[in-house]
XYZ file of C-alpha atoms in Angstrom:
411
model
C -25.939 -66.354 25.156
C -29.832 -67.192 24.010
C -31.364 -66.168 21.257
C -32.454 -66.971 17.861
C -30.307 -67.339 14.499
C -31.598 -67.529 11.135
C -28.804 -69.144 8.369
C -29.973 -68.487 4.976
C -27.489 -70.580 2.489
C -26.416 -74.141 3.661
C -22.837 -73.783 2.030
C -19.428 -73.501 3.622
C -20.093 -70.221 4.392
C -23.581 -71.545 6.609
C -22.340 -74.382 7.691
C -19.359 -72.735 9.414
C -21.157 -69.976 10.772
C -23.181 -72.531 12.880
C -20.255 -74.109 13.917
C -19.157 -71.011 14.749
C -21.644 -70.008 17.213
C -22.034 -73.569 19.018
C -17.919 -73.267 19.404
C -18.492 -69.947 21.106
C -20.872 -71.317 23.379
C -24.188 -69.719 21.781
C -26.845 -71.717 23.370
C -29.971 -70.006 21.590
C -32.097 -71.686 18.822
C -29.845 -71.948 15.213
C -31.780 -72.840 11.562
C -30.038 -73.318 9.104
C -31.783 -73.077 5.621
C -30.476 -74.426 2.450
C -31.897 -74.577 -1.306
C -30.629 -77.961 -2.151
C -31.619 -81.665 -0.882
C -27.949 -82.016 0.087
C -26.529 -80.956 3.415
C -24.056 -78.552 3.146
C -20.678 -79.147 1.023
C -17.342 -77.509 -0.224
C -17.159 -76.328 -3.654
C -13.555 -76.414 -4.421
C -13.368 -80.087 -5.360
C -16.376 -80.182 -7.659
C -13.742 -78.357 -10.329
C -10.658 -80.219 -8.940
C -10.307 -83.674 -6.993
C -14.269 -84.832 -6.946
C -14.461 -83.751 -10.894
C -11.420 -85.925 -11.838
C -12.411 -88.786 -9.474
C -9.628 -88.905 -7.122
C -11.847 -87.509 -4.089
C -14.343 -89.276 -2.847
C -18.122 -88.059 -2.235
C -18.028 -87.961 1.225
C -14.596 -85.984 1.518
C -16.918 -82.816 0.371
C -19.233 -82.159 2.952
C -18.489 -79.899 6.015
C -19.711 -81.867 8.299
C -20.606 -85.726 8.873
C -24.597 -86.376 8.436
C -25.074 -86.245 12.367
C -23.332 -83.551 13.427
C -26.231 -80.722 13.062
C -28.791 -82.660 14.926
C -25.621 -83.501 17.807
C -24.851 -80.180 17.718
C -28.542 -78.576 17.891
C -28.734 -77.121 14.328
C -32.121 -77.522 13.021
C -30.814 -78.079 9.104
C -33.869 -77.562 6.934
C -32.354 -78.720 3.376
C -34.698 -78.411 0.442
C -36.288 -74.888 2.054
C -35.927 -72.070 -0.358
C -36.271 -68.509 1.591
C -38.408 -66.397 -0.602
C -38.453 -63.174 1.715
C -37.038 -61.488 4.837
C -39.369 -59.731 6.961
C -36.614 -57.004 8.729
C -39.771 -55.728 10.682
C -40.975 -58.699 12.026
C -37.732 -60.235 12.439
C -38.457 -63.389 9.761
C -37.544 -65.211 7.202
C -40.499 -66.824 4.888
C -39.580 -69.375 2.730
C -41.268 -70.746 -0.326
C -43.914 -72.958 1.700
C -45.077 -69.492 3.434
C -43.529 -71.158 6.252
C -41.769 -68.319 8.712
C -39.007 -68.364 10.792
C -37.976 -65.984 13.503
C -34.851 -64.715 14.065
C -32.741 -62.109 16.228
C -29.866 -62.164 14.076
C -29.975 -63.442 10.849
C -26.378 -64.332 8.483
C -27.200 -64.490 4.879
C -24.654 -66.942 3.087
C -26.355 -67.362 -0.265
C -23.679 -67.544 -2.436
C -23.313 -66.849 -6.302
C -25.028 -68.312 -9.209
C -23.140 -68.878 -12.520
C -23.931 -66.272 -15.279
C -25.988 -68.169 -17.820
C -24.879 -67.822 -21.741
C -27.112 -65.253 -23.656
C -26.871 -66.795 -27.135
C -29.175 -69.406 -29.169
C -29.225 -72.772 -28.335
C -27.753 -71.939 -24.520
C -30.564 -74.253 -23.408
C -29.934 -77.434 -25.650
C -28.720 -80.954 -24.098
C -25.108 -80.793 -23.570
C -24.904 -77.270 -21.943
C -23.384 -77.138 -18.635
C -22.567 -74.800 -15.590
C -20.460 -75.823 -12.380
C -21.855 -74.870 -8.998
C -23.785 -77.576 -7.065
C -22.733 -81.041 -6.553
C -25.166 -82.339 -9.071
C -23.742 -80.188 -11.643
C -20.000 -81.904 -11.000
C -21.709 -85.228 -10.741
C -23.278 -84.770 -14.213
C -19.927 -83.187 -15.691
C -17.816 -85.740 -14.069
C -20.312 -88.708 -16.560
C -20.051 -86.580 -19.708
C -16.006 -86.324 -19.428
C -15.199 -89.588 -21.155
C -12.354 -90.455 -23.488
C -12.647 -89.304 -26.516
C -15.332 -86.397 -26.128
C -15.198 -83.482 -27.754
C -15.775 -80.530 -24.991
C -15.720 -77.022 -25.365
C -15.417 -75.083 -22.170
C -16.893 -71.272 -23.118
C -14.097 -68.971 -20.486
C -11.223 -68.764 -19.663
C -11.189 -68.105 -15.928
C -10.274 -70.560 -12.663
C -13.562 -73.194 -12.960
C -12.897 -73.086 -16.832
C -9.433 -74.168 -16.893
C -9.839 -76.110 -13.870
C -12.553 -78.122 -16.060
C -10.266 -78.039 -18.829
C -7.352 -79.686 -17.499
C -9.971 -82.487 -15.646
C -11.432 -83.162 -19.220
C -7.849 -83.687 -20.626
C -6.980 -86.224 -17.912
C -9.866 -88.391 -18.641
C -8.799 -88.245 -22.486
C -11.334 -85.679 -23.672
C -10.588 -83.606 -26.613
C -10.651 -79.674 -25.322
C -11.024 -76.638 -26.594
C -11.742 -73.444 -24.589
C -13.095 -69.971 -25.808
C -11.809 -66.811 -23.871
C -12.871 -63.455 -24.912
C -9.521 -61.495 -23.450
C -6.013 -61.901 -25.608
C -5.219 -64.387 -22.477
C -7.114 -66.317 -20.005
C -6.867 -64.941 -16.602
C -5.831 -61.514 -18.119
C -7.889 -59.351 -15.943
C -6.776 -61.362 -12.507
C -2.983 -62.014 -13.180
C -1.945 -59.078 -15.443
C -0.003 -60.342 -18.893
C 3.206 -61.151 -17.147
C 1.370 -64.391 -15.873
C -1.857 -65.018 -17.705
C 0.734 -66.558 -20.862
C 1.950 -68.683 -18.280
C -1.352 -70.121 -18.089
C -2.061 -70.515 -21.814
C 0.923 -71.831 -22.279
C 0.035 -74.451 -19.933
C -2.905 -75.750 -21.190
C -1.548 -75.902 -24.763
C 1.366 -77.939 -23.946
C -1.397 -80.209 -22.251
C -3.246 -80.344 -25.707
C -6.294 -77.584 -25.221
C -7.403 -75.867 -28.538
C -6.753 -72.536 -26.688
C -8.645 -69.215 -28.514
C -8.419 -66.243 -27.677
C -10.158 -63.165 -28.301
C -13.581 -65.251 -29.524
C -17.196 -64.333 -29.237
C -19.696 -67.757 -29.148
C -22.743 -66.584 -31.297
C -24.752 -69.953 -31.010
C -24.969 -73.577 -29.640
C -26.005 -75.328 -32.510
C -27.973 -78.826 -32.113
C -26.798 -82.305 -33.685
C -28.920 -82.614 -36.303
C -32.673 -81.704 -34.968
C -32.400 -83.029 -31.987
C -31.833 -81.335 -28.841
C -28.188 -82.393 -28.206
C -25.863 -79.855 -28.874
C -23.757 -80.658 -31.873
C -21.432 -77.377 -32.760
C -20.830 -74.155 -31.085
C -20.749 -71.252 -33.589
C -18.271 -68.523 -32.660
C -18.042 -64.808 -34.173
C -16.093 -65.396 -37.106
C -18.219 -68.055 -38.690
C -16.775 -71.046 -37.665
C -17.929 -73.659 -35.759
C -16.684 -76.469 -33.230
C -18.168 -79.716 -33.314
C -19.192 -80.466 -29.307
C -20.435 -83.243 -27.376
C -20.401 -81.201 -24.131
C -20.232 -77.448 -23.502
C -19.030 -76.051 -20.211
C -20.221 -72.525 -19.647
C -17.353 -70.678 -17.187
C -18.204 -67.074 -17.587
C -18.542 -66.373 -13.851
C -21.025 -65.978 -11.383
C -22.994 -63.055 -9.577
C -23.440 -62.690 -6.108
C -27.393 -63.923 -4.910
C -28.674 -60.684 -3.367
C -31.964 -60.382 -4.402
C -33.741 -61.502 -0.739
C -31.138 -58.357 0.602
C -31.868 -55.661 -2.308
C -36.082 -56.866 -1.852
C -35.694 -56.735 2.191
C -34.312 -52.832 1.720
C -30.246 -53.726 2.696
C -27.458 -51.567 0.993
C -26.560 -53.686 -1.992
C -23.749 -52.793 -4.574
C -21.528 -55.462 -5.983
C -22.561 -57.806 -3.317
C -23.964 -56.852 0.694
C -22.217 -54.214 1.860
C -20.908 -55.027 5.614
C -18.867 -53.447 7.777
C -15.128 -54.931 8.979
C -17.545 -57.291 11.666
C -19.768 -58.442 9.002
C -22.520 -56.485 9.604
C -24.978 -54.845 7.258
C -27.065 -51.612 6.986
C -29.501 -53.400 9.486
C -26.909 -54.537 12.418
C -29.163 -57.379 13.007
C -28.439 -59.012 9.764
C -24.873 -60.270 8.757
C -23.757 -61.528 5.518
C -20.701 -63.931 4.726
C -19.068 -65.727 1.885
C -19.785 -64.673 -1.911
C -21.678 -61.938 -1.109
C -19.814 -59.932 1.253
C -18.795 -56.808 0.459
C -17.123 -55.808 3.666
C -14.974 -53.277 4.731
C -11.127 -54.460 4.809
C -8.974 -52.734 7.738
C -5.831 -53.548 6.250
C -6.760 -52.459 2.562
C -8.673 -49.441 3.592
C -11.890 -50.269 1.303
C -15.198 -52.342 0.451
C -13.887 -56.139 -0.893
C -16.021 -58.974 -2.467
C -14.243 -62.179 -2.611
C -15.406 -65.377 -4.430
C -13.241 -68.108 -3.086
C -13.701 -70.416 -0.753
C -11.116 -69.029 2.147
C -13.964 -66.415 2.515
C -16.679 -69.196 3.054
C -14.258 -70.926 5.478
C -12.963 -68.469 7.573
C -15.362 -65.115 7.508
C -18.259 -67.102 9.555
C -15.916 -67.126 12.600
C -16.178 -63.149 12.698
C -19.592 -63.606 12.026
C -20.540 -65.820 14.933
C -18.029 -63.226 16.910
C -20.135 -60.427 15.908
C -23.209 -61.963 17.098
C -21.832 -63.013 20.411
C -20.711 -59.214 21.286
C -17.015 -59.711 20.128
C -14.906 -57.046 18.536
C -12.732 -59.192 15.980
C -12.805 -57.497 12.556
C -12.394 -59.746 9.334
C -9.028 -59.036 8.557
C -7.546 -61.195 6.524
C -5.655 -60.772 3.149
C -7.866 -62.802 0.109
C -6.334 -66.183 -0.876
C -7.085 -68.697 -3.196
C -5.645 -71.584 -4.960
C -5.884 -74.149 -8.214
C -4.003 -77.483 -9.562
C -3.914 -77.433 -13.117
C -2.524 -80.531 -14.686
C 1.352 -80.283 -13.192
C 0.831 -76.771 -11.683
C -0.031 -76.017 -8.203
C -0.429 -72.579 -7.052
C -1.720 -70.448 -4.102
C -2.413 -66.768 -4.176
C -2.484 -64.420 -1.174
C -3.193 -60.236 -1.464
C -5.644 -57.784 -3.624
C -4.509 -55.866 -6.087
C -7.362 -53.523 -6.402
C -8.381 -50.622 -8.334
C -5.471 -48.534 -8.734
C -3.751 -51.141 -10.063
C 0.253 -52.442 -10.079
C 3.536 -50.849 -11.472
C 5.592 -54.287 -12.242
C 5.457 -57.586 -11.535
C 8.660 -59.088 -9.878
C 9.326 -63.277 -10.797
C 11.948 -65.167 -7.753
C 12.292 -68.335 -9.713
C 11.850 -69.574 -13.024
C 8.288 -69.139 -15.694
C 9.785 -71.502 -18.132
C 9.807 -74.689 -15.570
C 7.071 -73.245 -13.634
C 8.433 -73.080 -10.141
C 8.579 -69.684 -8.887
C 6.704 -66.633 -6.990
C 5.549 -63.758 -8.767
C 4.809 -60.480 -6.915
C 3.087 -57.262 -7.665
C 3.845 -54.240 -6.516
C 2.974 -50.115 -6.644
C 5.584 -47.990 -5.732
C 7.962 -50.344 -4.080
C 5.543 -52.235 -1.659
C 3.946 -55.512 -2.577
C 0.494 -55.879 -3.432
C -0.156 -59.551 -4.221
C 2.084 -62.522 -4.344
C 1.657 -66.089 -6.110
C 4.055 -68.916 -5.136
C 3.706 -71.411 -8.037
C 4.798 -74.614 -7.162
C 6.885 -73.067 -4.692
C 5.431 -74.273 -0.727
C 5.382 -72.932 2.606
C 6.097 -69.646 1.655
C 2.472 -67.891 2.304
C 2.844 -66.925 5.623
C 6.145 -65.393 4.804
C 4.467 -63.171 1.991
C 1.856 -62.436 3.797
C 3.854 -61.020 6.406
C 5.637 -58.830 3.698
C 2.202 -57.469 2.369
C 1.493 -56.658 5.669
C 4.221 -54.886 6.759
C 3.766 -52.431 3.942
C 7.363 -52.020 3.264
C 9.860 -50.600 0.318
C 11.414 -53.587 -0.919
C 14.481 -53.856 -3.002
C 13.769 -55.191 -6.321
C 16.650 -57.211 -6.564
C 16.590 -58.712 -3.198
C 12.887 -60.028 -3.707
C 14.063 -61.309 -7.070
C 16.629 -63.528 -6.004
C 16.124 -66.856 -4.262
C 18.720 -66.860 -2.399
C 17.220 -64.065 -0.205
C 14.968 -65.912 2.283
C 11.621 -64.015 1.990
C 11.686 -63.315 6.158
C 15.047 -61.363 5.580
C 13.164 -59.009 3.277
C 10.786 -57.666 6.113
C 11.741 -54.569 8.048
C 13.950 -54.863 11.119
């Protein structure tokens, strides 16, 4: 198949879609257009392994250096797009430079949400998306450093527990009673607080930051100032508040936005020609009957392959059931399933919350939702399976590890 694709966003997400298409034996022109001076990377490991220094710089890059040119990807890093032309079929980046296209994949990612308070701007301040950004972090976490990580979601904790192995002090600011409260429910956020306090984190909850205050009048930051008046001396500030999809080349170019691109099941948007992937997919789930957004990397990795399929003339929806994962100081854990709106009755624990070993589920009505296996392996496929399956399953039986979880599905 010939042609011409346009790949705005040299991520995962991009860099897989390309692969995607040479693997299917598209033989038409590919760009593939990316903001930064690096060539495309994996995210994950910039709040895990890379941060902490056990991964090396290399292990985070999709591909080696020489693969786009062996494979026939023009890679243009350093080339923001600034515009997409749906009428002429191009993209025009920021040099005025434009680039034609017959189907064009938009993998642009999120950007972090920035703090809104004084002093958000001083020395000191940091947010975790880009390589640099770990790179930076990764100096400024030093024995003996006072940080204060501002959230109390995945990249905050997973900063967190990196600062405390390299002998920072911590402390970390969550609005919610809990962090994690509005992903894992109660039941489990505690299980995450109490983690991080046994590992020596100044945990607070239910705080407000109302300023970064300078060291003395420089332009260092010094103190964060919460709410109630007092203040935490800082050396470094982490800002983990979360991100927002980047749709403002879809919403200016006249493509349905609403909490992200909205695609159909093949990836497609409210222009067929375009596609979108990764952060800023909104796309219809067969399995879960509605419109998901996803912002973990298992989206980036494995939604370009329906992508590329879409664009070849393949009919292979985007089915599969959000996952994600995080190590935590002794905690490993993988979560498959979506919750959604309406919500779960109970959560069910096989195993045991005071060691830390165990798989929680959530169901409505009998039939599991979600499942996370907590340093529990190999059991994903299994649960996944169960979700799937959509079955009534005894409470007792799911409870109990002596059940293996293939005997709960349906015979």
């Amino acid at each position: 198949m010939s042609g011409r694709v346009a790949v705005v966003g040299a991520g995962l997400a991009g860099a897989k879609t390309v692969e995607g298409l040479r693997r299917r034996g598209y033989d038409g022109r590919i760009v593939l257009l990316g903001a930064e001076t690096e060539r495309p990377y994996e995210r994950p490991a910039l709040s895990k392994g890379y941060l902490q220094g056990s991964d090396e710089r290399d292990s985070v890059f999709v591909h080696p250096a020489d693969w786009y040119a062996a494979h026939d990807v023009e890679l243009r890093e350093g080339t923001a797009v600034d515009a997409i032309d749906l009428r002429a079929g191009e993209v025009v980046d920021a040099s005025g430079t434009r680039t034609g296209w017959d189907h064009l994949v938009l993998a642009t990612g999120s950007e972090p949400r920035r703090l809104q308070v004084p002093g958000a701007g001083l020395d000191g301040v940091v947010h975790l998306r880009t390589l640099a950004d770990s790179e930076r972090l990764r100096a400024l976490l030093t024995a003996g450093r006072r940080v204060v990580v501002v959230g109390g979601g995945w990249i905050g904790l997973e900063v967190a527990a990196a600062a405390r192995a390299a002998g920072c002090e911590v402390s970390v600011l969550v609005r919610d009673p809990l962090p994690l409260a509005r992903v894992l429910g109660p039941e489990l956020a505690a299980m995450f607080a109490d983690l991080h306090r046994e590992n020596g984190v100044d945990l607070r909850s239910r705080t407000e930051v109302s300023a970064v205050v300078p060291a003395g009048e420089g332009a260092h930051v010094g103190s964060v100032e919460l709410d109630d008046g007092t203040s935490i001396e800082a050396d470094v500030v982490v800002v983990g508040i979360g991100a927002a999809p980047r749709v403002g080349l879809a919403r200016s170019a006249g493509l349905h936005v609403e909490d992200g691109v909205v695609v159909d099941a093949h990836l497609r948007s409210s222009d067929p020609r375009v596609l979108a992937v990764g952060d800023i997919a909104r796309a219809q789930h067969p399995f879960l009957g509605t419109h998901v957004r996803v912002e973990h990397w298992a989206n980036a990795l494995n939604q370009p392959a329906t992508a590329a399929a879409s664009i070849m003339g393949a009919d292979e929806p985007y089915d599969r059931l959000p996952y994600f994962f995080t190590d935590q100081f002794d905690l490993g854990m993988e979560y498959v399933g979506h919750v959604g709106l309406h919500g779960y009755h109970e959560v069910v624990v096989r195993g045991d919350l005071s060691s830390r070993t165990l798989i929680a589920f959530w169901r409505r009505d009998g039939r599991l939702l979600a499942a996370m296996n907590v340093n529990v392996w190999g059991v994903v496929d299994d649960v996944q399976a169960l979700i799937r399956s959509r079955a009534v399953i005894d409470r007792a039986r799911l409870a109990d590890p002596d059940v293996p979880l293939a005997d709960l599905l349906p015979r």
